[in-house]
Coordinates of C-alpha atoms and ligand atoms in Angstrom, one line a residue:
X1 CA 19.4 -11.1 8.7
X2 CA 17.9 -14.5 7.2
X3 CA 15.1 -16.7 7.5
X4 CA 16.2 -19.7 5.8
X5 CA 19.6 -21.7 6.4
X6 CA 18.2 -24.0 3.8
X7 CA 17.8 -20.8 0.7
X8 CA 20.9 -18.2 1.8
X9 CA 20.5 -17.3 -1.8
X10 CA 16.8 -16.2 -1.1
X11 CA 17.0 -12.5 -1.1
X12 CA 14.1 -10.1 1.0
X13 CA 11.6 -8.7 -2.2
X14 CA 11.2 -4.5 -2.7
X15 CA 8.5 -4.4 0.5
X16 CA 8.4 -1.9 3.0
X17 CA 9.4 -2.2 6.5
X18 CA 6.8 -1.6 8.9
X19 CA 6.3 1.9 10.7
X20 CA 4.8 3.3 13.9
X21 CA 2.4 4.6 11.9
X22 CA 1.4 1.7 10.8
X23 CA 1.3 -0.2 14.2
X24 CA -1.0 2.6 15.2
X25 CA -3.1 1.6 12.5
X26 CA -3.3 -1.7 12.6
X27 CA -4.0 -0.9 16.7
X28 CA -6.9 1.3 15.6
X29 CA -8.4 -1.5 13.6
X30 CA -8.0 -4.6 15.6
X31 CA -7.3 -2.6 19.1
X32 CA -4.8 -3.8 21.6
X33 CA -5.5 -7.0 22.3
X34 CA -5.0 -7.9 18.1
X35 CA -1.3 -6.3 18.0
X36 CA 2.2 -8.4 19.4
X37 CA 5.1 -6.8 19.1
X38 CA 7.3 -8.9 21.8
X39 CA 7.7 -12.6 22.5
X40 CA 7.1 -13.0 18.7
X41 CA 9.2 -16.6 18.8
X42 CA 6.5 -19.1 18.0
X43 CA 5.0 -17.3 15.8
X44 CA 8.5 -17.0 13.9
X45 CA 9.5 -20.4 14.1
X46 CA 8.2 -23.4 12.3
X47 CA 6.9 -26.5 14.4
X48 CA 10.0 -28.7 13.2
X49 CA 12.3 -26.0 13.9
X50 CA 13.5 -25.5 10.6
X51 CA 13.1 -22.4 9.4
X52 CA 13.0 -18.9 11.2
X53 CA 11.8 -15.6 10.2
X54 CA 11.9 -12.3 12.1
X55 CA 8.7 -10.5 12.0
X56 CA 7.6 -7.5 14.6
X57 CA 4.5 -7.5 14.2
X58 CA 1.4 -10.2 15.0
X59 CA -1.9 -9.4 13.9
X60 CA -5.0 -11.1 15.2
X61 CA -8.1 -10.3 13.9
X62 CA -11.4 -11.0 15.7
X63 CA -13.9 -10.6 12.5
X64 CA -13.7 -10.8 8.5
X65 CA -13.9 -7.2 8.6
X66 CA -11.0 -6.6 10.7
X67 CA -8.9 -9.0 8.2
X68 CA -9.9 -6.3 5.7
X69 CA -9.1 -3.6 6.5
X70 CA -5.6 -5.2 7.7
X71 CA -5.2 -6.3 4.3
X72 CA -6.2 -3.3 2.3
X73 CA -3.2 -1.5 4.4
X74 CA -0.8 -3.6 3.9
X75 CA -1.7 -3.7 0.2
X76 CA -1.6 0.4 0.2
X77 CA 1.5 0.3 2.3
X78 CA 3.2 -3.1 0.2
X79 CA 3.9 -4.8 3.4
X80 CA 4.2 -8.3 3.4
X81 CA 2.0 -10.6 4.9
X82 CA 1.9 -14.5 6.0
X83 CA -1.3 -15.5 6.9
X84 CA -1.0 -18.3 10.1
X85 CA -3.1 -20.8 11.7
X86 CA -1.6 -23.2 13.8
X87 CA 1.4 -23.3 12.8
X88 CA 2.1 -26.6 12.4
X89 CA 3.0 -26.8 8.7
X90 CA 5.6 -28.8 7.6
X91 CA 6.9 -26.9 4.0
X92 CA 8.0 -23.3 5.8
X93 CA 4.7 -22.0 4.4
X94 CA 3.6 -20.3 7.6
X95 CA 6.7 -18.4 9.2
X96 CA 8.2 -15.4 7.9
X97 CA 11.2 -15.4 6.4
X98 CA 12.4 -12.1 6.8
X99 CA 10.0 -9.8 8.6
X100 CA 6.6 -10.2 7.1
X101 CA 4.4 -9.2 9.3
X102 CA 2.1 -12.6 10.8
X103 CA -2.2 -12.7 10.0
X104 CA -2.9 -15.2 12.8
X105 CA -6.3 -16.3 12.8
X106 CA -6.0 -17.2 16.2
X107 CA -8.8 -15.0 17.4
X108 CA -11.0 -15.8 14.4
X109 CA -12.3 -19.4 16.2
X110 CA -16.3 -19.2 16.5
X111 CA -18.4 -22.0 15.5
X112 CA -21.3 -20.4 14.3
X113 CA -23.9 -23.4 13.5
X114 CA -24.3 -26.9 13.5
X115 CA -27.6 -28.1 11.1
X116 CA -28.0 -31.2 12.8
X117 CA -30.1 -32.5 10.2
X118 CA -27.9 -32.1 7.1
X119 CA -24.9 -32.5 9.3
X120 CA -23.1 -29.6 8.3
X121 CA -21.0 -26.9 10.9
X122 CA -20.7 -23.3 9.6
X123 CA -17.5 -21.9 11.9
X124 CA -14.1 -19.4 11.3
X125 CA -10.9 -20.4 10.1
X126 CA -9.3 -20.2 13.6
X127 CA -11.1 -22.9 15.0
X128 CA -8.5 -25.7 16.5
X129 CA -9.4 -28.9 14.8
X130 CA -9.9 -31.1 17.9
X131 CA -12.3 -28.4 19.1
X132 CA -14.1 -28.5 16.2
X133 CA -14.0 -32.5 16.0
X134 CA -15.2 -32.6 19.7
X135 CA -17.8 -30.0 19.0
X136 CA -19.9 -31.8 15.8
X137 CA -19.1 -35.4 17.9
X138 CA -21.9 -33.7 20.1
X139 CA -24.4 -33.9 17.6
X140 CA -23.2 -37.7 16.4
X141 CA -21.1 -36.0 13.4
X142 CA -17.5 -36.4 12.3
X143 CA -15.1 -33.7 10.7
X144 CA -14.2 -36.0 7.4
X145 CA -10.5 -35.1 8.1
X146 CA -8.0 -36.5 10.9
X147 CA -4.3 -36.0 11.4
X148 CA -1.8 -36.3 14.2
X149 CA -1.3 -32.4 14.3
X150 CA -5.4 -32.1 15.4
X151 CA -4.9 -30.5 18.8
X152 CA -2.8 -27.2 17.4
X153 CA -3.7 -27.0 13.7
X154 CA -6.6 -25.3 12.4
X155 CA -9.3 -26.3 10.2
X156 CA -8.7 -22.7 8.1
X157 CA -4.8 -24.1 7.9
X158 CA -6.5 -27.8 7.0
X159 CA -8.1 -25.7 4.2
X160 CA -5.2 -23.7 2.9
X161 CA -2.8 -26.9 2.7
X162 CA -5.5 -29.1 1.6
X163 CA -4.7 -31.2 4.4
X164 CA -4.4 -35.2 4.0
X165 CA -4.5 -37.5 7.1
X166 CA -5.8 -40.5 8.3
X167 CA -8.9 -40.5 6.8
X168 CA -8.7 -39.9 3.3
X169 CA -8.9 -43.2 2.1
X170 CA -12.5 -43.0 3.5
X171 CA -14.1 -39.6 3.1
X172 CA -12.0 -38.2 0.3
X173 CA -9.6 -35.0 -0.1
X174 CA -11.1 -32.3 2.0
X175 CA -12.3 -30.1 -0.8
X176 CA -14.7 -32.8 -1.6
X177 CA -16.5 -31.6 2.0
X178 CA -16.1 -27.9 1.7
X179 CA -19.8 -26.2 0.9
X180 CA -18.9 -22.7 1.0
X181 CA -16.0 -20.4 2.0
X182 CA -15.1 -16.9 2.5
X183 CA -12.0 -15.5 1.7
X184 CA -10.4 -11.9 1.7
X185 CA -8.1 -11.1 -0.9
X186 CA -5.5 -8.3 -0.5
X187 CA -7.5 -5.6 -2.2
X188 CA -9.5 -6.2 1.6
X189 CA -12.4 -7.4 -0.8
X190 CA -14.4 -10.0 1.0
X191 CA -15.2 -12.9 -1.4
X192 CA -18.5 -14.2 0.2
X193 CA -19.0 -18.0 -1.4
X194 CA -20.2 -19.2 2.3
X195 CA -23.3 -21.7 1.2
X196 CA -24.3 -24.6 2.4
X197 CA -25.7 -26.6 -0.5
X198 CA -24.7 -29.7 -1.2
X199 CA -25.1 -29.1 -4.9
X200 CA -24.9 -25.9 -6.4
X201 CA -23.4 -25.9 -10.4
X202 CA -23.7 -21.9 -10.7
X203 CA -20.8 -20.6 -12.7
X204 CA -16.9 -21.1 -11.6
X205 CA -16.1 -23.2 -8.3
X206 CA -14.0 -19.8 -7.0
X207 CA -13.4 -21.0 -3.8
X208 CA -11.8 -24.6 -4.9
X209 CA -8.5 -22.4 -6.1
X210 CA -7.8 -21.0 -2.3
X211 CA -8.2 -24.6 -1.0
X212 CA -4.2 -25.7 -1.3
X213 CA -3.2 -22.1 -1.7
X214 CA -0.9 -21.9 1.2
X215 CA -1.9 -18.1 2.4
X216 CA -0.5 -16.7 -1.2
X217 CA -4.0 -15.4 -2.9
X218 CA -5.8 -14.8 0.1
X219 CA -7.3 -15.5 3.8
X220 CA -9.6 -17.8 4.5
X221 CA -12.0 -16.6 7.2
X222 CA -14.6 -19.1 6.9
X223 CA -15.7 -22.1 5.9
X224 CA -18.9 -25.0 5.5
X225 CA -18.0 -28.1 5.8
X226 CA -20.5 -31.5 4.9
X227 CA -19.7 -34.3 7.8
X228 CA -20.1 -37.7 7.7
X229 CA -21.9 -39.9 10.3
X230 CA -19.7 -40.8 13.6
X231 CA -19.1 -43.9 13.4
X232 CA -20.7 -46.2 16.2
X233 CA -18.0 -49.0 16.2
X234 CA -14.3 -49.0 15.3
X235 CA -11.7 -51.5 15.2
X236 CA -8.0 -51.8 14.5
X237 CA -5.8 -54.2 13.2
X238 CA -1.9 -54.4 13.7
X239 CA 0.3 -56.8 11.4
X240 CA 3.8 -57.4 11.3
X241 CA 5.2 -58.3 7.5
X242 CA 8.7 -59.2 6.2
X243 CA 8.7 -57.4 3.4
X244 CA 7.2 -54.3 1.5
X245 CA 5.3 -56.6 -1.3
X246 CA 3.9 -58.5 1.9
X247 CA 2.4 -55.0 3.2
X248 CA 1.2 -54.4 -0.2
X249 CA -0.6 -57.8 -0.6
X250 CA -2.2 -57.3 3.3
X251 CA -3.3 -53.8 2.0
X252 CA -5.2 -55.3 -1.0
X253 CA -6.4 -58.7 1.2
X254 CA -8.0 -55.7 3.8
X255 CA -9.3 -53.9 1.2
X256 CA -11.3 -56.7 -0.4
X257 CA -12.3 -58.0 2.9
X258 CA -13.7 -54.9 4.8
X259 CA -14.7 -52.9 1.8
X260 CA -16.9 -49.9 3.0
X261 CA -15.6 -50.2 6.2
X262 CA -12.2 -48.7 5.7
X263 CA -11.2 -45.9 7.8
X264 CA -7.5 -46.1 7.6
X265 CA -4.5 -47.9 6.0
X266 CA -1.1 -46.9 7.0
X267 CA 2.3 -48.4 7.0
X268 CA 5.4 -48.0 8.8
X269 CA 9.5 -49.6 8.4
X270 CA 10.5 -50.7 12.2
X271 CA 13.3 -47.5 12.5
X272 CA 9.5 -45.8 13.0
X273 CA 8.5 -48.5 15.3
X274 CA 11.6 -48.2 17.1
X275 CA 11.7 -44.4 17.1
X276 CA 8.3 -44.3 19.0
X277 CA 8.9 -47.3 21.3
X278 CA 12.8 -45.7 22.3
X279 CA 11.9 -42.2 22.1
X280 CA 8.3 -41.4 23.2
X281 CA 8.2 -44.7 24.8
X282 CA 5.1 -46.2 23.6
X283 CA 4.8 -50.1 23.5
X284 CA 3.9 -52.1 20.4
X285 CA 1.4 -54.6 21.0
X286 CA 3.1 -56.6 18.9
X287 CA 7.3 -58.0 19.1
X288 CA 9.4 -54.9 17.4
X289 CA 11.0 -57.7 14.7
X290 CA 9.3 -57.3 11.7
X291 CA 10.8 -54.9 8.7
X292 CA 7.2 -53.2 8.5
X293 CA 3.8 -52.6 10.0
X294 CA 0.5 -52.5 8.6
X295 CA -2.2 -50.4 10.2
X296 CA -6.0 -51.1 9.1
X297 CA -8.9 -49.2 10.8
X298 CA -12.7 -50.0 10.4
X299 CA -15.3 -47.7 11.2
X300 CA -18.9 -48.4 10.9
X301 CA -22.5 -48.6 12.4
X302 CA -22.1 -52.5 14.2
X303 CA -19.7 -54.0 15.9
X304 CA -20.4 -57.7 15.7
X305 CA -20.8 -57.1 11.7
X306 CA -17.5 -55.2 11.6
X307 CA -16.0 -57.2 14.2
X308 CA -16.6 -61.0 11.5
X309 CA -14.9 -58.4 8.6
X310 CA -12.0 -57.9 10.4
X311 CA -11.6 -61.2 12.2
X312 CA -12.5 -63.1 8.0
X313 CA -9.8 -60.4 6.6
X314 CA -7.3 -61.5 9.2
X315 CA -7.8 -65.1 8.9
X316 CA -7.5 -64.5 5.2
X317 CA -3.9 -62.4 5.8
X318 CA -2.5 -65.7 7.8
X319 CA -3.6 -68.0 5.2
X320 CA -2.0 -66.2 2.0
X321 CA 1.3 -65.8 4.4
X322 CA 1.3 -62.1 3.7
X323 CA 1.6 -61.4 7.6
X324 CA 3.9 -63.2 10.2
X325 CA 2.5 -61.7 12.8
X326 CA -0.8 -59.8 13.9
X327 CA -2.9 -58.5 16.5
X328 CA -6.6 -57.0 17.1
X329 CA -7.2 -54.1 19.0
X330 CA -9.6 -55.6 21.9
X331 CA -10.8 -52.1 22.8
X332 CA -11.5 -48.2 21.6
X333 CA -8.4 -47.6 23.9
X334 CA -6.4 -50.5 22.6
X335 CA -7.0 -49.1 19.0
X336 CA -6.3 -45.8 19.4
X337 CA -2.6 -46.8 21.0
X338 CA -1.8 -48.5 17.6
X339 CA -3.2 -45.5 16.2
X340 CA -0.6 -43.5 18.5
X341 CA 2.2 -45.8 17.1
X342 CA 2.1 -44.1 14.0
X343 CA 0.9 -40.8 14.3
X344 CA 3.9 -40.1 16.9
X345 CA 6.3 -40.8 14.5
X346 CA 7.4 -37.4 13.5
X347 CA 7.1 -36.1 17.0
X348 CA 9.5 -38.9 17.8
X349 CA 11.7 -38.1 14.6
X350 CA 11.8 -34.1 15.6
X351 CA 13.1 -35.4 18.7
X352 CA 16.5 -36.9 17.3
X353 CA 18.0 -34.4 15.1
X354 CA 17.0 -32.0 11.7
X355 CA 14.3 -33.2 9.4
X356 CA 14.2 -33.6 5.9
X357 CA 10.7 -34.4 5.0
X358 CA 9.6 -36.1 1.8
X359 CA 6.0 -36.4 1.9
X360 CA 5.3 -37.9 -1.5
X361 CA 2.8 -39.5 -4.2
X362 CA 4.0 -42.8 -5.8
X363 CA 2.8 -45.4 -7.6
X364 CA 2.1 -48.1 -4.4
X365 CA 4.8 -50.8 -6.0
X366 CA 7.5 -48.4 -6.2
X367 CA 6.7 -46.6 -2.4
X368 CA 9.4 -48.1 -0.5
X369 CA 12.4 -48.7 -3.1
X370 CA 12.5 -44.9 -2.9
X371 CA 13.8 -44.8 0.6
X372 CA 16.2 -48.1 -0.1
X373 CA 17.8 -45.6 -3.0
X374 CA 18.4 -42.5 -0.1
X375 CA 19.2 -45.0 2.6
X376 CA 22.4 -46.1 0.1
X377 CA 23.1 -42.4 -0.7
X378 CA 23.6 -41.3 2.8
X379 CA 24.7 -44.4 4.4
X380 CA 28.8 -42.6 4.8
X381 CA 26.8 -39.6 6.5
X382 CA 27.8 -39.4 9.9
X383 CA 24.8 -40.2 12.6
X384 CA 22.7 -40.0 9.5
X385 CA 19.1 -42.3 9.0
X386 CA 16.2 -42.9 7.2
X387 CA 12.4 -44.0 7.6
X388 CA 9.7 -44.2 5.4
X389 CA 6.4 -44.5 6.5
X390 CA 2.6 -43.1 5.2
X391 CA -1.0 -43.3 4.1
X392 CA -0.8 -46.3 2.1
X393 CA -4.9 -46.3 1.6
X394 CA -3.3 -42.9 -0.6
X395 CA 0.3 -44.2 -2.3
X396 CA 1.7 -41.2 0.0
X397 CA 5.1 -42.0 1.6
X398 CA 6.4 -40.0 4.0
X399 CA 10.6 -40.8 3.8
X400 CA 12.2 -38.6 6.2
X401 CA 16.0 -38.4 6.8
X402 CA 17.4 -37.6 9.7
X403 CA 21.1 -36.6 10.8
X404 CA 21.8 -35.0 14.7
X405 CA 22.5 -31.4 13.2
X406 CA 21.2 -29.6 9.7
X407 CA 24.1 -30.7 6.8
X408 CA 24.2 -28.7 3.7
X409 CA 26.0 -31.7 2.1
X410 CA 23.2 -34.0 3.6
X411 CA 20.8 -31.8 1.8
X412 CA 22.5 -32.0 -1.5
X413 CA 22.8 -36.5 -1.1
X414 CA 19.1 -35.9 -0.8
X415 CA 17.9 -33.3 -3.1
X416 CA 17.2 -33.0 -6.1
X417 CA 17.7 -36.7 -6.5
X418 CA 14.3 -37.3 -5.0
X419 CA 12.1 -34.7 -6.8
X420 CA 14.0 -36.5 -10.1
X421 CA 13.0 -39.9 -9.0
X422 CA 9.9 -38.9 -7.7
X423 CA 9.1 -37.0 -11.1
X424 CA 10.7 -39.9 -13.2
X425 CA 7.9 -42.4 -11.7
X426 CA 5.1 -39.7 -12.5
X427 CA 4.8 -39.3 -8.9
X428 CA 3.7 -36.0 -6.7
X429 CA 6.5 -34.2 -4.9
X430 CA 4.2 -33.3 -2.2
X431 CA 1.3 -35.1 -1.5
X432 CA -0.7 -33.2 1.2
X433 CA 2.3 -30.7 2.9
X434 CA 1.9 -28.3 0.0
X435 CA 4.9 -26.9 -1.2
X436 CA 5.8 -24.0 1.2
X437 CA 9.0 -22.4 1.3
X438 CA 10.8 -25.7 1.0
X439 CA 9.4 -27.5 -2.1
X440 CA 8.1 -24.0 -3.9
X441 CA 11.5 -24.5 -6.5
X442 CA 11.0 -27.9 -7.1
X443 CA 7.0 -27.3 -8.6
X444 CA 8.1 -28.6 -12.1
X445 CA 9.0 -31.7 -11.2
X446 CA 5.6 -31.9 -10.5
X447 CA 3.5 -29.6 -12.5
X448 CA 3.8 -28.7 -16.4
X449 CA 5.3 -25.4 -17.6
X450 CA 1.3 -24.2 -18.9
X451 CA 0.4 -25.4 -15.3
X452 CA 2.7 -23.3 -13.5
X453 CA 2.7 -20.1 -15.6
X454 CA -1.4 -20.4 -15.1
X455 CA -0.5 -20.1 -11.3
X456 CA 1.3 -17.1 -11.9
X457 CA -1.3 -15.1 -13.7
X458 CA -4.2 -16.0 -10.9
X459 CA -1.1 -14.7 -8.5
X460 CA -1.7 -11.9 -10.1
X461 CA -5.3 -11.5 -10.6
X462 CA -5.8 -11.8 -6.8
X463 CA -2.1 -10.8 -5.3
X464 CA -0.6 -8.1 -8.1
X465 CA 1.5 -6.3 -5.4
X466 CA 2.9 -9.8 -4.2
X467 CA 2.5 -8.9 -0.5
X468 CA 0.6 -12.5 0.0
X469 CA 3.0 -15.2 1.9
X470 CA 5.8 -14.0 -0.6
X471 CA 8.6 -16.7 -1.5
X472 CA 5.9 -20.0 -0.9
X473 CA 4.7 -22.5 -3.1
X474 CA 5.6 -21.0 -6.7
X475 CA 9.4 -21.1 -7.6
X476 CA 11.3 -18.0 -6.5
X477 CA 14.6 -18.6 -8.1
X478 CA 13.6 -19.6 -11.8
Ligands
FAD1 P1 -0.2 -23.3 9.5 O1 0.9 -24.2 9.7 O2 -0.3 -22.1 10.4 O3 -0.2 -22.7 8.0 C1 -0.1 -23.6 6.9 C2 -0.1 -22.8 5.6 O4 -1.5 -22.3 5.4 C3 0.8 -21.6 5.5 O5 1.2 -21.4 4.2 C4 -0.2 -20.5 6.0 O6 0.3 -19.2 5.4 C5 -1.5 -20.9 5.4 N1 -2.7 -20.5 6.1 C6 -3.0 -20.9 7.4 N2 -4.2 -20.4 7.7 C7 -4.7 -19.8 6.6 C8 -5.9 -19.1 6.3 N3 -6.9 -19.0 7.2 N4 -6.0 -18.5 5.1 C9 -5.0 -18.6 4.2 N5 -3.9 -19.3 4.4 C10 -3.7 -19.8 5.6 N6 -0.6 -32.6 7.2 C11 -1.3 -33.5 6.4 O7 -1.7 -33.1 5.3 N7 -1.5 -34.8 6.8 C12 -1.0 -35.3 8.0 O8 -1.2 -36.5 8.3 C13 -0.3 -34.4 8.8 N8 0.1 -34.8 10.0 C14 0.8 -34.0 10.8 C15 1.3 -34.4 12.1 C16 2.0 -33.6 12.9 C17 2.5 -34.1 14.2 C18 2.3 -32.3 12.5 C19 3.1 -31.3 13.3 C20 1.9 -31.8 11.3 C21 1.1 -32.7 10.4 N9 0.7 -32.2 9.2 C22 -0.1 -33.1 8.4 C23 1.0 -30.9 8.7 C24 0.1 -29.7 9.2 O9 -0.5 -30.1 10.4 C25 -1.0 -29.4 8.1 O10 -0.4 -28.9 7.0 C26 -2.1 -28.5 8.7 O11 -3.1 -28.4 7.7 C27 -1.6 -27.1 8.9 O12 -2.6 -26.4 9.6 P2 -2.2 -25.1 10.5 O13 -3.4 -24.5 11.0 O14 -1.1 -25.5 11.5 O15 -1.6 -24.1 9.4
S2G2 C1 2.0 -38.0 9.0 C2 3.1 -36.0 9.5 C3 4.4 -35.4 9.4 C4 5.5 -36.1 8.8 O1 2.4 -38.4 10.1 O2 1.1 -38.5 8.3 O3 1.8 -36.2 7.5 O4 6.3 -36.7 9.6 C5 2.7 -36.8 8.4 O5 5.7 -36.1 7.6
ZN3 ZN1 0.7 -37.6 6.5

C-alpha cells in the first residue's frame, strides 16, 4: 500500500513494522487512554485531503517524559515516527505515509503561566491556538500570530512550521516571540531551553533550528512565547482595484498613511471573492466587479486617532485613483466579516475539487504575473482554475489551482515550472507551509547545495536512525 498518489515512486525506508510487544509498551508508558489503534482516519489523512498514510498506532502523551520514553523506543526499535498537532498542515508534513506510527500532542495542552507583567504565557505544544489566544486576551495580551486555521491548529504545530498568517507584517515571524522551548529528540533526551528572558546571548540559539523543522529533528513539548499588547481599537478597510499595480500602489498609500498601525495587508483576485460569496456564501460589502481586493487592518490603542488614519489613507487612495471602489468597516463585527472574506478562501477552494497549493515569496511587482503564466498553461485543462491571493504586507502569494479531480498531467502543466519561475525571480518556494512531503524535492530551488547538505548533517546529529517524520522537508529522491 501507498501514502502518496502525488510520489508513487516514493518507496517505504528499512523501518520496522510495529509489534504487540511494542503496543504493550507504549501502553505501559502512556496507559490506555494514550494508545488508538481503530478509527485512526483523521489522524491519517491530511486537512486538504490529499495525501493519506496508513498508520496503526496513535500515541498521545500527557507529559515531556512520556514523549521520552516513546521516543527512545521507537529509536531502539527504528520505528518511524510523525509527530502531529492539529493537523492542519498544508505540505503532507503531518500524515504518515506509509504506517509511521502518529506522536499527537493532543493531550499535551496545559497552559502553565501567564506573567501578566512581562506579558509572556509558559504552556505545551498541544495547546489549540484559539484557546491559547482567548486565554492571554484575559489578561489584555495577544498571541503575535493569527491564521485562519486558529481553531484546530496548535501553537506547538505554529512552532514546527514557523507559521505565517495575518499578522506578520506587524509582529514579525514567530521565532522573533519564542523565549524558550523544550524539545525531545529521538535519543528521548529532553533538551530543556524553556526561559523566559527577553535577552539572553549565552552560547548557540539551539532551539531557533526546531522552529520550521517540520517534526524531523525532534518534538516540541513546550514553548515561551513574548505577547504584544491587545489592541484596544481595530479597523478595516476594503477596496476594490482594477488592476494588480493599482493594489500595489493602495498597499504602499496604506502603508505611509497608517504607519505603526498596520495589522494586516492582504490581497485577493475576484475567482477568491467569488469562491467565498458562491461557495460558503458570505457577502462582500462591496459589488463583486473588481479584478482584486485589498484588505488593510489597523490595530492600536485609540479609536478616534486610528479612525482620522484610516479615513486620511482612504481619502488619499481615491484621490491617486488607485481604488475604484472602497468601504470601512463601521464595526468590530463588520471587520471581522471582511476579515472572513479572505481567510475562507481555501475552505471554499477545498470545497470545489483537488488543490495544488503554491504558497510562495516573490518580489511584490512580480506576485501576480505568476498566476497569469499558470492560468495560460492550464487554460485547455478540463474544469481546471486558478486564484491567487496572500499576505501582501509579506510578498507571499498563495496561487492555487484547482481542477474537480487530482490530474497527474495537471500536476506536470504546473510543476516544476513554478519552483523554476519562482527560483528564477529569487523567490521562496514556500513561504510559511514549510516544505512537507510535497515541496521536500523541490528544496534547491530554494536553498543552496552548502545549505542543504548542512541540513543533512544536523539530520544526523539529532535523527541518525532517520525515524523522525521520514520523507518531509529534505529531498528524498536526489
Ligand atoms: P500539523 O499539521 O499537525 O503538523 C504540521 C507539521 O509540524 C508536521 O510536519 C508535523 O510533523 C509537525 N509538528 C506538529 N506538531 C509538532 C511538535 N509539537 N513538535 C514537532 N513537530 C511538530 N499556515 C500559515 O503559515 N499561514 C496561514 O495563514 C495559514 N492559514 C491556514 C488556513 C487554513 C484554513 C488551514 C487549514 C491551514 C492554514 N495554514 C496556514 C497551515 C497550517 O495551519 C499551519 O501550518 C499550522 O502551523 C499547522 O499547525 P498544526 O498544529 O495543525 O500542525
Ligand atoms: C492563507 C491558507 C491556506 C491556503 O489563507 O493565508 O496560508 O489556501 C493560507 O494556502
Ligand atoms: Zn497564508
Amino acid at each position: 500500500r501507498h501514502g502518496s498518489r502525488m510520489f508513487p515512486q516514493l518507496k517505504r525506508g528499512s523501518f520496522n513494522r510495529i509489534t504487540d510487544e511494542d503496543v504493550n509498551r507504549f501502553t505501559g508508558i502512556v496507559g490506555e487512554t494514550g494508545i488508538k489503534t481503530e478509527e485512526l482516519d483523521h489522524y491519517n489523512t491530511d486537512w486538504l485531503n490529499t495525501v493519506s498514510g496508513f498508520t496503526e498506532l496513535v500515541i498521545s502523551p500527557k507529559s515531556v517524559e512520556e514523549v521520552a520514553a516513546v521516543l527512545r523506543h521507537c529509536n531502539e526499535r527504528r520505528l518511524a515516527v510523525v509527530p502531529q498537532g492539529g493537523n492542519t498542515g498544508l505540505v503532507g508534513g503531518s500524515n504518515p505515509v506509509f504506517d509511521e506510527i502518529v506522536l499527537s500532542l493532543e493531550r499535551l495542552n496545559n497552559i502553565s503561566h501567564i506573567d501578566p507583567y512581562a506579558g509572556i504565557v509558559e504552556c505545551e505544544a498541544g495547546v489549540i491556538l484559539q484557546n491559547l489566544s482567548d486565554k492571554v486576551g484575559e489578561h489584555g495580551y495577544t498571541v503575535p500570530l493569527d491564521l485562519g486555521a486558529r481553531g484546530s491548529c496548535f501553537i506547538g504545530g505554529n512552532l514546527a512550521t514557523h507559521a505565517g498568517g495575518l499578522r506578520v507584517v506587524r509582529y514579525g515571524q514567530l521565532r522573533g516571540s519564542v523565549l524558550g522551548m523544550r524539545v525531545v529528540l529521538p535519543d528521548g533526551q529532553i533538551l530543556d531551553g524553556r526561559s523566559n528572558m527577553r535577552k539572553d546571548n549565552t552560547g548557540y540559539d539551539i532551539k531557533q533550528l526546531f522552529i520550521g523543522s517540520e517534526g524531523t529533528l525532534g518534538v516540541i513539548t513546550d514553548v515561551s512565547l513574548l505577547l504584544p499588547q491587545s489592541p484596544v481599537s481595530v479597523n478595516m478597510a476594503l477596496l476594490g482595484c482594477d488592476s494588480f499595480d493599482d493594489v500595489i500602489k493602495c498597499y504602499r498609500l496604506s502603508r505611509q498613511c497608517l504607519g505603526e498601525i498596520v495589522s494586516a495587508c492582504e490581497f485577493m483576485d475576484s475567482l477568491c471573492m467569488t469562491s467565498v460569496n458562491d461557495i460558503l456564501g458570505l457577502a462582500s460589502p462591496l459589488e463583486n466587479s473588481h479584478k482584486f481586493y485589498y484588505l488593510v487592518e489597523t490595530s492600536g490603542m485609540n479609536m478616534d486617532h486610528d479612525m482620522e488614519k484610516l479615513e486620511t489613507c482612504i481619502e488619499k487612495v481615491f484621490e491617486s485613483g488607485c481604488a475604484t471602489d472602497g468601504v470601512m468597516a463601521a464595526s468590530k463585527d463588520q471587520a471581522r466579516h471582511m476579515m472572513s472574506l479572505r481567510e475562507n478562501i481555501a475552505p471554499a477552494l477545498k470545497a470545489v475539487g483537488f488543490n495544488y497549493k503554491y504558497d510562495v515569496s516573490l518580489p511584490i511587482q512580480h506576485m501576480y504575473s505568476l498566476v497569469e503564466q499558470i492560468r495560460n498553461k492550464i487554460r485547455l485543462t478540463e474544469g481546471a482554475f486558478s486564484v491567487g491571493y496572500g499576505h501582501l504586507g509579506d510578498n507571499n502569494l498563495h496561487l492555487n489551482v484547482i481542477t474537480p479531480h487530482y490530474s497527474a498531467q495537471a500536476l506536470s502543466l504546473i510543476e516544476p515550472f513554478v519552483y523554476e519561475e519562482v527560483s528564477r525571480l529569487k523567490g521562496s518556494i514556500s513561504a510559511e507551509h514549510g516544505m512537507g512531503l510535497k515541496k521536500a524535492n523541490y528544496l534547491r530551488y530554494s536553498k543552496d547545495p552548502s545549505m542543504i547538505a548542512m541540513m543533512r548533517s544536523l539530520k544526523d546529529v539529532f535523527d541518525p536512525n532517520g525515524i523522525m517524520n521520514p520523507y518531509k522537508l529534505l529531498p528524498w529522491n536526489d
